[in-house]
Amino acid sequence: MVIMESISLDAYRKMTSPKAKSKAKSKEQARKLTELVEGYLTKLPKYEKEIMFHPVRKWRFDYAWTDIKIALEIHGGVFTNGRHTRGKGFTEDKVKMNTAQLLGWIVIEATTAHVKNGQMLTWITEAIELRANNKNAPNKTFGKNDT
């Protein structure tokens, strides 16, 4: 015997609205992106997720190698008017990233495209090598994939 719970018409409309469906689709896309990112990161030294790096502002990095102060921020939704591309969110992200750099962090910011084309992994690998060699700046010529 199946017992069904009744809901109001208003609640049903909210559940089936285009906005609710869009939100569910966005969550699924974020989950898939997280799986893809973490698949690439398995090739690197152990990392931590959601690391707070600023004691006052409570800012967090998506991924971090705290012992060498390298962080990775993933920006999804850049073509869908996501938080990272709208005025206020973009501006707040710059405050966070600049503060992190002033605290000695190398912060790699990557979009979905950078994850998919392998550029994110290249940047993180180069940052780790940079820290390992204790150099201040990489000695390289930028190529066509460095976009």
PDB file of C-alpha atoms in Angstrom:
ATOM      1  CA  MET A   1       0.000   0.000   0.000  1.00  0.00           C
ATOM      2  CA  VAL A   2       1.379   3.398  -1.007  1.00  0.00           C
ATOM      3  CA  ILE A   3       0.619   6.349   1.221  1.00  0.00           C
ATOM      4  CA  MET A   4       0.813   9.665  -0.545  1.00  0.00           C
ATOM      5  CA  GLU A   5       1.333  12.945   1.194  1.00  0.00           C
ATOM      6  CA  SER A   6      -0.721  15.823  -0.082  1.00  0.00           C
ATOM      7  CA  ILE A   7       0.795  19.195  -0.755  1.00  0.00           C
ATOM      8  CA  SER A   8      -0.711  22.531  -1.571  1.00  0.00           C
ATOM      9  CA  LEU A   9      -1.093  23.700  -5.135  1.00  0.00           C
ATOM     10  CA  ASP A  10       1.358  26.516  -4.398  1.00  0.00           C
ATOM     11  CA  ALA A  11       3.984  24.051  -3.111  1.00  0.00           C
ATOM     12  CA  TYR A  12       3.487  21.882  -6.219  1.00  0.00           C
ATOM     13  CA  ARG A  13       3.948  24.884  -8.512  1.00  0.00           C
ATOM     14  CA  LYS A  14       7.193  25.814  -6.724  1.00  0.00           C
ATOM     15  CA  MET A  15       8.519  22.274  -7.100  1.00  0.00           C
ATOM     16  CA  THR A  16       7.739  22.088 -10.798  1.00  0.00           C
ATOM     17  CA  SER A  17       8.527  25.651 -11.836  1.00  0.00           C
ATOM     18  CA  PRO A  18      11.198  26.317 -14.472  1.00  0.00           C
ATOM     19  CA  LYS A  19      13.271  28.039 -11.761  1.00  0.00           C
ATOM     20  CA  ALA A  20      13.196  24.915  -9.553  1.00  0.00           C
ATOM     21  CA  LYS A  21      14.133  22.719 -12.516  1.00  0.00           C
ATOM     22  CA  SER A  22      16.959  25.104 -13.424  1.00  0.00           C
ATOM     23  CA  LYS A  23      18.262  25.020  -9.852  1.00  0.00           C
ATOM     24  CA  ALA A  24      18.232  21.203  -9.865  1.00  0.00           C
ATOM     25  CA  LYS A  25      20.100  21.206 -13.188  1.00  0.00           C
ATOM     26  CA  SER A  26      22.691  23.649 -11.792  1.00  0.00           C
ATOM     27  CA  LYS A  27      23.254  21.419  -8.747  1.00  0.00           C
ATOM     28  CA  GLU A  28      23.770  18.408 -10.999  1.00  0.00           C
ATOM     29  CA  GLN A  29      26.228  20.346 -13.180  1.00  0.00           C
ATOM     30  CA  ALA A  30      28.142  21.457 -10.062  1.00  0.00           C
ATOM     31  CA  ARG A  31      28.300  17.848  -8.836  1.00  0.00           C
ATOM     32  CA  LYS A  32      29.666  16.668 -12.191  1.00  0.00           C
ATOM     33  CA  LEU A  33      32.233  19.480 -12.254  1.00  0.00           C
ATOM     34  CA  THR A  34      33.370  18.587  -8.729  1.00  0.00           C
ATOM     35  CA  GLU A  35      33.832  14.948  -9.787  1.00  0.00           C
ATOM     36  CA  LEU A  36      35.842  16.035 -12.830  1.00  0.00           C
ATOM     37  CA  VAL A  37      38.067  18.391 -10.824  1.00  0.00           C
ATOM     38  CA  GLU A  38      38.727  15.820  -8.124  1.00  0.00           C
ATOM     39  CA  GLY A  39      39.487  13.207 -10.773  1.00  0.00           C
ATOM     40  CA  TYR A  40      42.297  15.415 -12.080  1.00  0.00           C
ATOM     41  CA  LEU A  41      43.507  16.247  -8.565  1.00  0.00           C
ATOM     42  CA  THR A  42      44.133  12.570  -7.790  1.00  0.00           C
ATOM     43  CA  LYS A  43      47.271  12.959  -9.925  1.00  0.00           C
ATOM     44  CA  LEU A  44      48.663  15.519  -7.473  1.00  0.00           C
ATOM     45  CA  PRO A  45      49.799  15.540  -3.840  1.00  0.00           C
ATOM     46  CA  LYS A  46      47.106  15.290  -1.173  1.00  0.00           C
ATOM     47  CA  TYR A  47      44.898  18.385  -0.942  1.00  0.00           C
ATOM     48  CA  GLU A  48      42.256  19.673   1.434  1.00  0.00           C
ATOM     49  CA  LYS A  49      38.788  20.968   0.570  1.00  0.00           C
ATOM     50  CA  GLU A  50      37.002  24.092   1.800  1.00  0.00           C
ATOM     51  CA  ILE A  51      39.978  25.419   3.738  1.00  0.00           C
ATOM     52  CA  MET A  52      39.499  28.661   5.644  1.00  0.00           C
ATOM     53  CA  PHE A  53      42.516  30.871   5.012  1.00  0.00           C
ATOM     54  CA  HIS A  54      41.482  34.145   6.633  1.00  0.00           C
ATOM     55  CA  PRO A  55      40.564  34.174  10.332  1.00  0.00           C
ATOM     56  CA  VAL A  56      38.492  37.349  10.250  1.00  0.00           C
ATOM     57  CA  ARG A  57      36.677  37.140   6.916  1.00  0.00           C
ATOM     58  CA  LYS A  58      36.138  33.366   7.117  1.00  0.00           C
ATOM     59  CA  TRP A  59      37.006  33.032   3.421  1.00  0.00           C
ATOM     60  CA  ARG A  60      37.555  29.519   2.112  1.00  0.00           C
ATOM     61  CA  PHE A  61      39.363  28.021  -0.841  1.00  0.00           C
ATOM     62  CA  ASP A  62      37.700  25.263  -2.852  1.00  0.00           C
ATOM     63  CA  TYR A  63      40.915  23.207  -2.702  1.00  0.00           C
ATOM     64  CA  ALA A  64      44.254  23.910  -1.032  1.00  0.00           C
ATOM     65  CA  TRP A  65      47.694  22.530  -0.393  1.00  0.00           C
ATOM     66  CA  THR A  66      48.147  24.331   2.914  1.00  0.00           C
ATOM     67  CA  ASP A  67      51.739  23.266   3.572  1.00  0.00           C
ATOM     68  CA  ILE A  68      52.923  25.061   0.415  1.00  0.00           C
ATOM     69  CA  LYS A  69      50.193  27.755   0.329  1.00  0.00           C
ATOM     70  CA  ILE A  70      48.708  26.884  -3.047  1.00  0.00           C
ATOM     71  CA  ALA A  71      44.964  27.181  -3.568  1.00  0.00           C
ATOM     72  CA  LEU A  72      42.543  26.327  -6.331  1.00  0.00           C
ATOM     73  CA  GLU A  73      39.297  28.183  -6.915  1.00  0.00           C
ATOM     74  CA  ILE A  74      36.826  26.758  -9.438  1.00  0.00           C
ATOM     75  CA  HIS A  75      34.480  29.211 -11.117  1.00  0.00           C
ATOM     76  CA  GLY A  76      31.510  27.475 -12.670  1.00  0.00           C
ATOM     77  CA  GLY A  77      28.582  29.126 -14.369  1.00  0.00           C
ATOM     78  CA  VAL A  78      30.656  31.790 -16.097  1.00  0.00           C
ATOM     79  CA  PHE A  79      28.431  31.738 -19.189  1.00  0.00           C
ATOM     80  CA  THR A  80      25.170  31.548 -17.270  1.00  0.00           C
ATOM     81  CA  ASN A  81      25.383  34.765 -15.281  1.00  0.00           C
ATOM     82  CA  GLY A  82      26.743  32.882 -12.286  1.00  0.00           C
ATOM     83  CA  ARG A  83      27.863  34.535  -9.060  1.00  0.00           C
ATOM     84  CA  HIS A  84      31.484  34.858 -10.184  1.00  0.00           C
ATOM     85  CA  THR A  85      30.594  36.912 -13.269  1.00  0.00           C
ATOM     86  CA  ARG A  86      28.045  39.332 -11.848  1.00  0.00           C
ATOM     87  CA  GLY A  87      29.283  42.700 -10.593  1.00  0.00           C
ATOM     88  CA  LYS A  88      29.068  42.263  -6.840  1.00  0.00           C
ATOM     89  CA  GLY A  89      30.286  38.645  -6.803  1.00  0.00           C
ATOM     90  CA  PHE A  90      33.147  39.411  -9.185  1.00  0.00           C
ATOM     91  CA  THR A  91      34.232  42.392  -7.090  1.00  0.00           C
ATOM     92  CA  GLU A  92      34.097  40.404  -3.839  1.00  0.00           C
ATOM     93  CA  ASP A  93      36.118  37.603  -5.452  1.00  0.00           C
ATOM     94  CA  LYS A  94      38.869  40.080  -6.336  1.00  0.00           C
ATOM     95  CA  VAL A  95      39.081  41.270  -2.717  1.00  0.00           C
ATOM     96  CA  LYS A  96      39.382  37.657  -1.587  1.00  0.00           C
ATOM     97  CA  MET A  97      42.001  36.716  -4.215  1.00  0.00           C
ATOM     98  CA  ASN A  98      44.133  39.820  -3.691  1.00  0.00           C
ATOM     99  CA  THR A  99      44.068  39.361   0.088  1.00  0.00           C
ATOM    100  CA  ALA A 100      45.111  35.715  -0.331  1.00  0.00           C
ATOM    101  CA  GLN A 101      48.047  36.745  -2.516  1.00  0.00           C
ATOM    102  CA  LEU A 102      49.140  39.345   0.022  1.00  0.00           C
ATOM    103  CA  LEU A 103      49.113  36.551   2.611  1.00  0.00           C
ATOM    104  CA  GLY A 104      51.544  34.568   0.442  1.00  0.00           C
ATOM    105  CA  TRP A 105      49.169  32.221  -1.361  1.00  0.00           C
ATOM    106  CA  ILE A 106      49.434  31.211  -4.996  1.00  0.00           C
ATOM    107  CA  VAL A 107      45.805  31.068  -6.087  1.00  0.00           C
ATOM    108  CA  ILE A 108      44.889  29.312  -9.304  1.00  0.00           C
ATOM    109  CA  GLU A 109      41.471  30.335 -10.595  1.00  0.00           C
ATOM    110  CA  ALA A 110      39.962  27.984 -13.170  1.00  0.00           C
ATOM    111  CA  THR A 111      36.718  27.809 -15.099  1.00  0.00           C
ATOM    112  CA  THR A 112      34.951  24.686 -16.315  1.00  0.00           C
ATOM    113  CA  ALA A 113      36.755  25.074 -19.653  1.00  0.00           C
ATOM    114  CA  HIS A 114      40.151  25.161 -17.888  1.00  0.00           C
ATOM    115  CA  VAL A 115      39.251  21.956 -16.048  1.00  0.00           C
ATOM    116  CA  LYS A 116      38.086  20.155 -19.174  1.00  0.00           C
ATOM    117  CA  ASN A 117      41.014  21.141 -21.408  1.00  0.00           C
ATOM    118  CA  GLY A 118      43.639  20.201 -18.789  1.00  0.00           C
ATOM    119  CA  GLN A 119      44.897  23.734 -18.197  1.00  0.00           C
ATOM    120  CA  MET A 120      43.881  23.659 -14.521  1.00  0.00           C
ATOM    121  CA  LEU A 121      46.050  20.605 -13.919  1.00  0.00           C
ATOM    122  CA  THR A 122      48.976  22.230 -15.756  1.00  0.00           C
ATOM    123  CA  TRP A 123      48.721  25.408 -13.683  1.00  0.00           C
ATOM    124  CA  ILE A 124      48.538  23.519 -10.379  1.00  0.00           C
ATOM    125  CA  THR A 125      51.475  21.308 -11.377  1.00  0.00           C
ATOM    126  CA  GLU A 126      53.529  24.399 -12.274  1.00  0.00           C
ATOM    127  CA  ALA A 127      52.619  26.099  -8.990  1.00  0.00           C
ATOM    128  CA  ILE A 128      53.701  23.024  -7.022  1.00  0.00           C
ATOM    129  CA  GLU A 129      56.990  22.896  -8.949  1.00  0.00           C
ATOM    130  CA  LEU A 130      57.481  26.614  -8.333  1.00  0.00           C
ATOM    131  CA  ARG A 131      57.080  26.159  -4.587  1.00  0.00           C
ATOM    132  CA  ALA A 132      59.288  23.049  -4.610  1.00  0.00           C
ATOM    133  CA  ASN A 133      62.055  24.970  -6.353  1.00  0.00           C
ATOM    134  CA  ASN A 134      61.466  27.965  -4.054  1.00  0.00           C
ATOM    135  CA  LYS A 135      61.397  30.356  -6.973  1.00  0.00           C
ATOM    136  CA  ASN A 136      59.439  33.584  -7.040  1.00  0.00           C
ATOM    137  CA  ALA A 137      58.458  33.515 -10.695  1.00  0.00           C
ATOM    138  CA  PRO A 138      58.275  30.831 -13.363  1.00  0.00           C
ATOM    139  CA  ASN A 139      60.659  31.058 -16.297  1.00  0.00           C
ATOM    140  CA  LYS A 140      58.410  30.178 -19.190  1.00  0.00           C
ATOM    141  CA  THR A 141      57.000  31.459 -22.414  1.00  0.00           C
ATOM    142  CA  PHE A 142      53.243  31.381 -22.570  1.00  0.00           C
ATOM    143  CA  GLY A 143      51.712  29.242 -25.274  1.00  0.00           C
ATOM    144  CA  LYS A 144      48.338  28.919 -26.928  1.00  0.00           C
ATOM    145  CA  ASN A 145      46.878  26.819 -24.080  1.00  0.00           C
ATOM    146  CA  ASP A 146      47.550  29.485 -21.445  1.00  0.00           C
ATOM    147  CA  THR A 147      44.239  31.268 -21.862  1.00  0.00           C
TER     148      THR A 147
END
